[in-house]
Short mmCIF file of C-alpha atoms in Angstrom, two decimals:
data_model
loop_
_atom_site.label_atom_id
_atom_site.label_comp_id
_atom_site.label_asym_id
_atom_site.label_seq_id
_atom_site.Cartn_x
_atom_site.Cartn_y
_atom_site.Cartn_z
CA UNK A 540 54.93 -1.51 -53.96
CA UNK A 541 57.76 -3.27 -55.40
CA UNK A 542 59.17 -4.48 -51.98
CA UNK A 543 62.14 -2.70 -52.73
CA UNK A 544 61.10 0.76 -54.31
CA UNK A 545 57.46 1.65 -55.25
CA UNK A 546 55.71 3.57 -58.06
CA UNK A 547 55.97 6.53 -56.55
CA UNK A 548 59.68 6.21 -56.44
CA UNK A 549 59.87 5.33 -60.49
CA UNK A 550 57.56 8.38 -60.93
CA UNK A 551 60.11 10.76 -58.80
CA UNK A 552 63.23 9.29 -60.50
CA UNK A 553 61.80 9.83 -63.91
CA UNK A 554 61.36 13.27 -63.34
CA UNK A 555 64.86 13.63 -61.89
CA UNK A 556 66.40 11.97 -65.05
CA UNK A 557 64.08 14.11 -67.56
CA UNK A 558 66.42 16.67 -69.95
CA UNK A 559 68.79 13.82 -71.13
CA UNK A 560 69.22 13.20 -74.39
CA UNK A 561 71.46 10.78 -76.59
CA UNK A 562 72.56 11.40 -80.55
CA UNK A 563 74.20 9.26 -83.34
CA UNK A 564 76.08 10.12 -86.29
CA UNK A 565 73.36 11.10 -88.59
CA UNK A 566 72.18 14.19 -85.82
CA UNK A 567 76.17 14.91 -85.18
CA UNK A 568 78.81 16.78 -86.82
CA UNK A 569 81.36 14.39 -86.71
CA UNK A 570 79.70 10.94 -86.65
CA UNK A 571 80.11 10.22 -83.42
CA UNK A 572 77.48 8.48 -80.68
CA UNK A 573 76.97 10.24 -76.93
CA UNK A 574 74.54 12.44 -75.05
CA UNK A 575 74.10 15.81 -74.05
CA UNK A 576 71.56 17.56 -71.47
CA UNK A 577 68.96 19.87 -72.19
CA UNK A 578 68.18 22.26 -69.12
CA UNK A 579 65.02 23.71 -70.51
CA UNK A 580 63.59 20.09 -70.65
CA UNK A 581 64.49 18.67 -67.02
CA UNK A 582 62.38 18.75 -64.27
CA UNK A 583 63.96 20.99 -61.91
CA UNK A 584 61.70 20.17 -59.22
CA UNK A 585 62.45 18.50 -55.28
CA UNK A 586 60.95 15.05 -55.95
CA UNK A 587 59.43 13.23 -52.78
CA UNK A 588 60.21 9.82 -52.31
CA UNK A 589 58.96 6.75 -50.80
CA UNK A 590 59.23 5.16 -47.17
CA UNK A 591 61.39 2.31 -49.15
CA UNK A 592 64.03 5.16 -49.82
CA UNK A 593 63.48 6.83 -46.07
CA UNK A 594 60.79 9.33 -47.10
CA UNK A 595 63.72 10.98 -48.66
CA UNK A 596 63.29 14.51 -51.07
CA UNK A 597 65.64 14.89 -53.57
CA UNK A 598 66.32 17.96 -54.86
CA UNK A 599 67.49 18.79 -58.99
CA UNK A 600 70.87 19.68 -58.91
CA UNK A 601 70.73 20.03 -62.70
CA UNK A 602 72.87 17.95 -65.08
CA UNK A 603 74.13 16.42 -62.12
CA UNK A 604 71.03 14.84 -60.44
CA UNK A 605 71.80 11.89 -62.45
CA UNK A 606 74.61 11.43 -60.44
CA UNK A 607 73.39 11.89 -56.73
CA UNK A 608 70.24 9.92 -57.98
CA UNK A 609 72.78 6.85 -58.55
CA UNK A 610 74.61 7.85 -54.99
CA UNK A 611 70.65 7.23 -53.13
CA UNK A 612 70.24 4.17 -54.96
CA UNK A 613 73.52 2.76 -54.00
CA UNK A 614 72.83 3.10 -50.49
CA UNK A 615 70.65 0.63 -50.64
CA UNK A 616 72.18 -2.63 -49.63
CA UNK A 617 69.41 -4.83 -51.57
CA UNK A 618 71.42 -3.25 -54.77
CA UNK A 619 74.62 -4.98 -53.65
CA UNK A 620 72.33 -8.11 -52.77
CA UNK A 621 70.37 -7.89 -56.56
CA UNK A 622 73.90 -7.58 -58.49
CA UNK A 623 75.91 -10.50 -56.67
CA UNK A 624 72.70 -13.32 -57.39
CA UNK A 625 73.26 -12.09 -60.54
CA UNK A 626 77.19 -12.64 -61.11
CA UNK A 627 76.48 -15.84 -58.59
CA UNK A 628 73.78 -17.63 -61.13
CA UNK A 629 76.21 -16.82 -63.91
CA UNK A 630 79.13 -18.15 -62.65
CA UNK A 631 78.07 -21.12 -60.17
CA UNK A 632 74.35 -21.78 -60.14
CA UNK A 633 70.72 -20.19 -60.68
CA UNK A 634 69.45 -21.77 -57.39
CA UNK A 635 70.18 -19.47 -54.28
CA UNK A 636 68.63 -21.34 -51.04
CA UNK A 637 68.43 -19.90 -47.93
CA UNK A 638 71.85 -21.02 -47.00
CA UNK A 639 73.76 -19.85 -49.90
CA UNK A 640 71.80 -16.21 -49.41
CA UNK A 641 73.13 -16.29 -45.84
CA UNK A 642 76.96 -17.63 -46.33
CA UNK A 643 77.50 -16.61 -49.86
CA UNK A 644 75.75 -13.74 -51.08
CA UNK A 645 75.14 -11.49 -48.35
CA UNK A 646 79.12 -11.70 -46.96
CA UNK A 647 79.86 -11.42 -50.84
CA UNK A 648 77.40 -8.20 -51.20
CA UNK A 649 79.17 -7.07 -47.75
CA UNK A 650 82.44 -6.63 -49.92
CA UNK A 651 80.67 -5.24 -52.98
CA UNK A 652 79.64 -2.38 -50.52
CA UNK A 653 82.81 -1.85 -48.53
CA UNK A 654 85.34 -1.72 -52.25
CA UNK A 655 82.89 0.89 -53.61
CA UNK A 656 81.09 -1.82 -56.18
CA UNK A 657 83.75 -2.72 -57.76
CA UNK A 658 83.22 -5.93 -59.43
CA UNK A 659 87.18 -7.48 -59.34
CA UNK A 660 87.17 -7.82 -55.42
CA UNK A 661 83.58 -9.61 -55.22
CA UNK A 662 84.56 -11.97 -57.99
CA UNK A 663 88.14 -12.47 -56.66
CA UNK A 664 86.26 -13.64 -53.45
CA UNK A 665 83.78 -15.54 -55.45
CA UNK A 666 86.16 -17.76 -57.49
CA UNK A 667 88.95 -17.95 -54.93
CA UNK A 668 86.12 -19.86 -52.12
CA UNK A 669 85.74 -22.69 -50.67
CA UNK A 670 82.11 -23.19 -51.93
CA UNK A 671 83.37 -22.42 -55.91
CA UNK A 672 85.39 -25.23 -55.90
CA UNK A 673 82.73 -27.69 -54.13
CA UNK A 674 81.50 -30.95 -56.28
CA UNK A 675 78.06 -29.44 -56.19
CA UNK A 676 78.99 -26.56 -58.11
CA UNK A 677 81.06 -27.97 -60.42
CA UNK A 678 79.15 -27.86 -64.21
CA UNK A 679 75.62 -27.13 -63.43
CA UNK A 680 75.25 -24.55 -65.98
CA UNK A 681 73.82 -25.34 -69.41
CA UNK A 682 76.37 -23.78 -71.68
CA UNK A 683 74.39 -20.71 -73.57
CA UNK A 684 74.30 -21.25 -77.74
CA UNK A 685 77.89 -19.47 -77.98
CA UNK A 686 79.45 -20.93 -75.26
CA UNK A 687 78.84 -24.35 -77.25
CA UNK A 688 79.36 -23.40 -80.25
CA UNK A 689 82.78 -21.69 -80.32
CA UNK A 690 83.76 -24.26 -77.44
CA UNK A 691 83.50 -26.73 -80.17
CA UNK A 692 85.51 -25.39 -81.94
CA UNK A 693 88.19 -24.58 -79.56
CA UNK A 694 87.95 -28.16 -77.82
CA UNK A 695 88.69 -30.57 -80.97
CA UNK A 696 91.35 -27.34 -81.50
CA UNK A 697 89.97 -26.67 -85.14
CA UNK A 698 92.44 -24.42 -87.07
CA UNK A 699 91.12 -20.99 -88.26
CA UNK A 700 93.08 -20.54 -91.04
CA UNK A 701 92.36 -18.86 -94.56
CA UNK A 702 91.70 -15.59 -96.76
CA UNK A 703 89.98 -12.64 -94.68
CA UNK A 704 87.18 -13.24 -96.84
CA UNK A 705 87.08 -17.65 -96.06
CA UNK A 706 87.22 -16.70 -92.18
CA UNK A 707 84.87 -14.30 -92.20
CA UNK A 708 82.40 -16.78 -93.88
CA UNK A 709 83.31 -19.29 -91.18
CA UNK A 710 82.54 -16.93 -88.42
CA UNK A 711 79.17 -16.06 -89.98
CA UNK A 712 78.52 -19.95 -90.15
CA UNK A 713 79.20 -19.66 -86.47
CA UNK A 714 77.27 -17.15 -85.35
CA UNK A 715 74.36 -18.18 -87.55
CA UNK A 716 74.20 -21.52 -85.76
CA UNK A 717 74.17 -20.58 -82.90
CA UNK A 718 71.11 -17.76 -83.63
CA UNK A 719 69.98 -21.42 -85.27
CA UNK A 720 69.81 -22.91 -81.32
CA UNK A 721 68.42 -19.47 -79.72
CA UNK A 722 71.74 -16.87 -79.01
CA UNK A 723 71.87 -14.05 -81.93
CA UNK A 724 75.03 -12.68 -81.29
CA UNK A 725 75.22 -9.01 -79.44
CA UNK A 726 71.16 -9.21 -80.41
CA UNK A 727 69.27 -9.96 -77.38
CA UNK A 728 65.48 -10.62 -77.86
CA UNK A 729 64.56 -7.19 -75.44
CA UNK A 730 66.25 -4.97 -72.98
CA UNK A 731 66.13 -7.46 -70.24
CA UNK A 732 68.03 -10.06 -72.47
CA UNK A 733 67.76 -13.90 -72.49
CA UNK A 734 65.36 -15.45 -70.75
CA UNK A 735 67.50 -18.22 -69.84
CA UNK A 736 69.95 -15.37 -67.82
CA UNK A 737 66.99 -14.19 -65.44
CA UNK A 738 63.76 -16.19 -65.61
CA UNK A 739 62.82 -18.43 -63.22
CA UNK A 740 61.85 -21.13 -62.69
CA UNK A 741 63.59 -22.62 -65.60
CA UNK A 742 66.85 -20.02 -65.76
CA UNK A 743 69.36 -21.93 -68.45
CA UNK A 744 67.51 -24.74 -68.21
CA UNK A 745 65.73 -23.15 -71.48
CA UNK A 746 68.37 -23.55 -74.08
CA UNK A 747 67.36 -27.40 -74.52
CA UNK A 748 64.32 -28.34 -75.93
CA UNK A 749 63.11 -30.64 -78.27
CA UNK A 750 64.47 -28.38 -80.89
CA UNK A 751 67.71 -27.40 -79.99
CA UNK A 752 69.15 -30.64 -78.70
CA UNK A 753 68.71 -32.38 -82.16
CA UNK A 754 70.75 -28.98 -83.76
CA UNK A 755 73.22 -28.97 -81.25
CA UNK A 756 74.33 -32.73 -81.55
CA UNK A 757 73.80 -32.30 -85.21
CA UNK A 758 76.48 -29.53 -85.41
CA UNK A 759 78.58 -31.99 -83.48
CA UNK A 760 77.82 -35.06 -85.67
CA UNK A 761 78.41 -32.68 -89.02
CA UNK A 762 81.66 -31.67 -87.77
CA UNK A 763 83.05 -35.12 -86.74
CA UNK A 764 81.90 -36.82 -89.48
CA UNK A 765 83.41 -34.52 -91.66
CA UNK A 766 80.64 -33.77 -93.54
CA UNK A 767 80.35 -29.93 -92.54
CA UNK A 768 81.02 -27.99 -95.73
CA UNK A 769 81.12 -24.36 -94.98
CA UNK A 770 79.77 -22.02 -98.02
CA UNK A 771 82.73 -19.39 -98.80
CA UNK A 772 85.61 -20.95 -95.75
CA UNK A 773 84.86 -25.15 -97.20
CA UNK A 774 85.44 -27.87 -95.19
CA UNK A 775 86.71 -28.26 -91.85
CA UNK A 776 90.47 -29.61 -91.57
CA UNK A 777 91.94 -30.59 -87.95
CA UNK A 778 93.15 -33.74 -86.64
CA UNK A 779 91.90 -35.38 -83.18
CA UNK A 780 95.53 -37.08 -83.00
CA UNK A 781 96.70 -33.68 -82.69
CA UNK A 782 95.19 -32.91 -79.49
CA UNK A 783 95.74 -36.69 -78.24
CA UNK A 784 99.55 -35.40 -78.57
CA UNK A 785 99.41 -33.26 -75.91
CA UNK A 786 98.22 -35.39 -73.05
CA UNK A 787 100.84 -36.56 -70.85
CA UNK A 788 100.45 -40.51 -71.10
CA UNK A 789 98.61 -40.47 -74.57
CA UNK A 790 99.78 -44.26 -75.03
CA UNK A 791 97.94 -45.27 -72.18
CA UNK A 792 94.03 -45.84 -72.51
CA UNK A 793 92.79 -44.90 -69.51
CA UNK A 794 94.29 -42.09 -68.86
CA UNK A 795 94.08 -40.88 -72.11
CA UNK A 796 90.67 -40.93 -71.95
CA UNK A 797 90.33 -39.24 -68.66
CA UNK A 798 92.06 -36.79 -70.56
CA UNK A 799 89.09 -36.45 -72.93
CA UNK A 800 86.29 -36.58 -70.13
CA UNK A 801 88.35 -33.55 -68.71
CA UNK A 802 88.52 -31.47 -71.78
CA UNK A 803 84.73 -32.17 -72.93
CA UNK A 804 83.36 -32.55 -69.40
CA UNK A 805 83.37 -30.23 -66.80
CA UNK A 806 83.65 -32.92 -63.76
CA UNK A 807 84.98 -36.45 -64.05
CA UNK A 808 83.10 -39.59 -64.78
CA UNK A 809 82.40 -43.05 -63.00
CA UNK A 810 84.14 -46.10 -63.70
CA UNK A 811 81.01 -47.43 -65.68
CA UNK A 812 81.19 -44.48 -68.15
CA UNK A 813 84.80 -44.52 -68.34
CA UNK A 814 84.36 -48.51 -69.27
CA UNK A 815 81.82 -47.62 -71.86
CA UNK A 816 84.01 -44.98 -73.62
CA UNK A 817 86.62 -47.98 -73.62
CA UNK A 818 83.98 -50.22 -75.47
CA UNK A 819 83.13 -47.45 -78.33
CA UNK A 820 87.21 -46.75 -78.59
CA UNK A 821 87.94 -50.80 -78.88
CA UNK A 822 84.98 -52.47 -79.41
CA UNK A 823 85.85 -56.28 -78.58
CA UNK A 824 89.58 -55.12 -78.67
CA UNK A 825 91.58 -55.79 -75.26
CA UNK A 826 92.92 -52.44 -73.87
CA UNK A 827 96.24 -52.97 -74.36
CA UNK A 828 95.45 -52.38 -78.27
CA UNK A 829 95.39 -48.53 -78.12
CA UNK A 830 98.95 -48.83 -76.65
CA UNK A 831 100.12 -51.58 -79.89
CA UNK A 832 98.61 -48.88 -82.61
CA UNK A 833 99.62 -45.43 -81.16
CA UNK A 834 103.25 -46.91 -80.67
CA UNK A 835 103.05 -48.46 -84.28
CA UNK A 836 102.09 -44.97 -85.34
CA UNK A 837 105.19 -43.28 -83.82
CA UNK A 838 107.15 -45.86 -84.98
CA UNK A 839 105.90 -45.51 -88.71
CA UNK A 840 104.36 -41.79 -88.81
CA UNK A 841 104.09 -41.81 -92.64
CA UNK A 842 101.92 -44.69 -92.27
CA UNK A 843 98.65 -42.56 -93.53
CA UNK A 844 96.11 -45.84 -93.26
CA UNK A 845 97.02 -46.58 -89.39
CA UNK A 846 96.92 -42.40 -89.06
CA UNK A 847 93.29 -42.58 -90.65
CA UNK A 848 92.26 -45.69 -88.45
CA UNK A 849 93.15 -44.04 -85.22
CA UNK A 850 91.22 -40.89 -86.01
CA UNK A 851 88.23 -42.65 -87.07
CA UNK A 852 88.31 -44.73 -83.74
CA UNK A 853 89.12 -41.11 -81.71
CA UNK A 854 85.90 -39.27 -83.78
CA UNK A 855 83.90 -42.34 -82.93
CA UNK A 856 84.81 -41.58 -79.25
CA UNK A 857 84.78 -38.05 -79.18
CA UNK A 858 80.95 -38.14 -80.78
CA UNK A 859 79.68 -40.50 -78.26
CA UNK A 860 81.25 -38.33 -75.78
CA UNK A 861 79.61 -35.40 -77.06
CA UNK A 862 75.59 -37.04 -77.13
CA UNK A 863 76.53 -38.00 -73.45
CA UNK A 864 74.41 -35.22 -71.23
CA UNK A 865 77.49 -33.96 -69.21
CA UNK A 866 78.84 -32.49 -72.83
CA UNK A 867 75.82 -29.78 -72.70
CA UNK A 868 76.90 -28.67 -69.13
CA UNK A 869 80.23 -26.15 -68.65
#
């Protein structure tokens, strides 16, 4: 007894889903993938189930049993209850107390039910709460191999620019690396997937260990130092003034570097960190000296050795920001 369904119940189901069968390209005529059913090899018996499922019979309606098997198992409301944890430790956190089974996911599995599962309208209600938007579930979540690797990428705004050829060796490197810190792309280890998506008591806890934290803030030492040399795309060419542009006040220190802690970071910092960031920026400088160099620089924007000081001081930043342990949470 599984508390839910028993072995008598995957016994009767397997019997109603026997006759199925799927085909690829090299048993079809015209290459493509699907499946087809095979009456002479399904069980067309009535199939008796458990006292979790009523002490229901179901009886073979042929290629269709499939179909009213799915119907019984829907009416089960633990289904609606098993898929919203699911979407809710994805999206907010892998910790469901009591509480958040009471407020959150049974109302949310209430509306799963009523719209027919349809996952828009139990997301809608997810993201569009009250408790979403709390402090306390604001970055929890590791972020998963690809999630921090492409993010990288996207964050410091690297271009992606080339031959077909150079950016499909760059996406390679990409995917590679992160296989490198435990995610191979589309491959996932067994049918149930990553450990870190289901498993308790560790969840996503489980992409950093002692071997994947020194490869993740090598990647993002490599690629701030400039030293990342990409076999077939080359090196990496972007410009952290570039994305300083954009802020709205990127004269001003302070809240150019909130700026930072909000693109990197998925919550804001205290005052101490925000201070520290200030110290690896200007060491010994007073703050008013980020304002005297980036207005010098817009004043004299051919002036390539103030361009090159003020991107070493921003990769300086940007690489303390990213050893700091908030930089590993999304």
């Amino acid at each position: 007894d599984y508390t839910n369904y028993t072995e008598q119940d995957v016994i009767a189901m397997a019997k109603s889903l026997t006759g199925w069968r799927d085909y690829g390209y090299r048993s079809s005529r015209d290459g493509a993938y699907g499946s087809l059913f095979r009456p002479n090899q399904h069980d067309g018996s009535t199939v008796q189930l458990s006292h979790r499922f009523g002490n229901r019979q179901l009886a073979s309606s042929g290629a269709t049993t499939y179909a009213d098997l799915v119907d019984l198992i829907l009416e089960q409301e633990e289904v609606s209850r098993f898929i919203v944890r699911k979407l809710y430790r994805w999206f907010v956190y892998y910790e469901i107390n009591e509480q958040t089974e009471a407020e959150v996911i049974a109302p949310l599995a209430t509306v799963f039910r009523e719209r027919d599962y349809q996952i828009k309208p139990v997301l809608r209600a997810l993201l569009g709460s009250e408790h979403f938007f709390d402090v306390l579930s604001q970055g929890p979540v590791i972020k998963h191999p690809l999630n921090y690797t492409i993010g990288l990428f996207r964050s410091l705004e690297i271009p992606q620019t080339g031959t077909p050829a150079q950016l499909e060796s760059l996406y390679v490197a990409i995917l590679t690396f992160s296989a490198q810190i435990g995610m191979v792309h589309l491959q996932p280890p067994n049918v149930a997937g990553w450990k870190a998506f289901y498993q308790e008591p560790l969840f996503y806890r489980q992409w950093i260990n002692s071997a994947t934290l020194p490869l993740r803030q090598a990647l993002t030492e490599q690629v701030l130092l400039g030293t990342t040399n990409i076999r077939g795309y080359g090196r990496l060419d972007y410009r952290l003034l570039n994305v300083v542009r954009q802020f709205p006040a990127p004269d001003q220190l302070y809240p150019m570097l909130e700026e930072w802690v909000s693109l990197l970071f998925p919550r804001p910092v205290p005052q101490e960190q925000l201070e520290y960031l200030r110290d690896v920026l200007l060491p010994g400088l007073p703050d008013t000296q980020w304002t005297i160099e980036w207005n010098d620089l817009l004043a004299n924007p051919n002036d390539e050795a103030l361009e090159v000081a003020l991107e070493i001081n921003l990769r300086n930043l940007v690489k303390s920001m990213m050893e700091m342990p908030e930089y590993q949470l999304s």
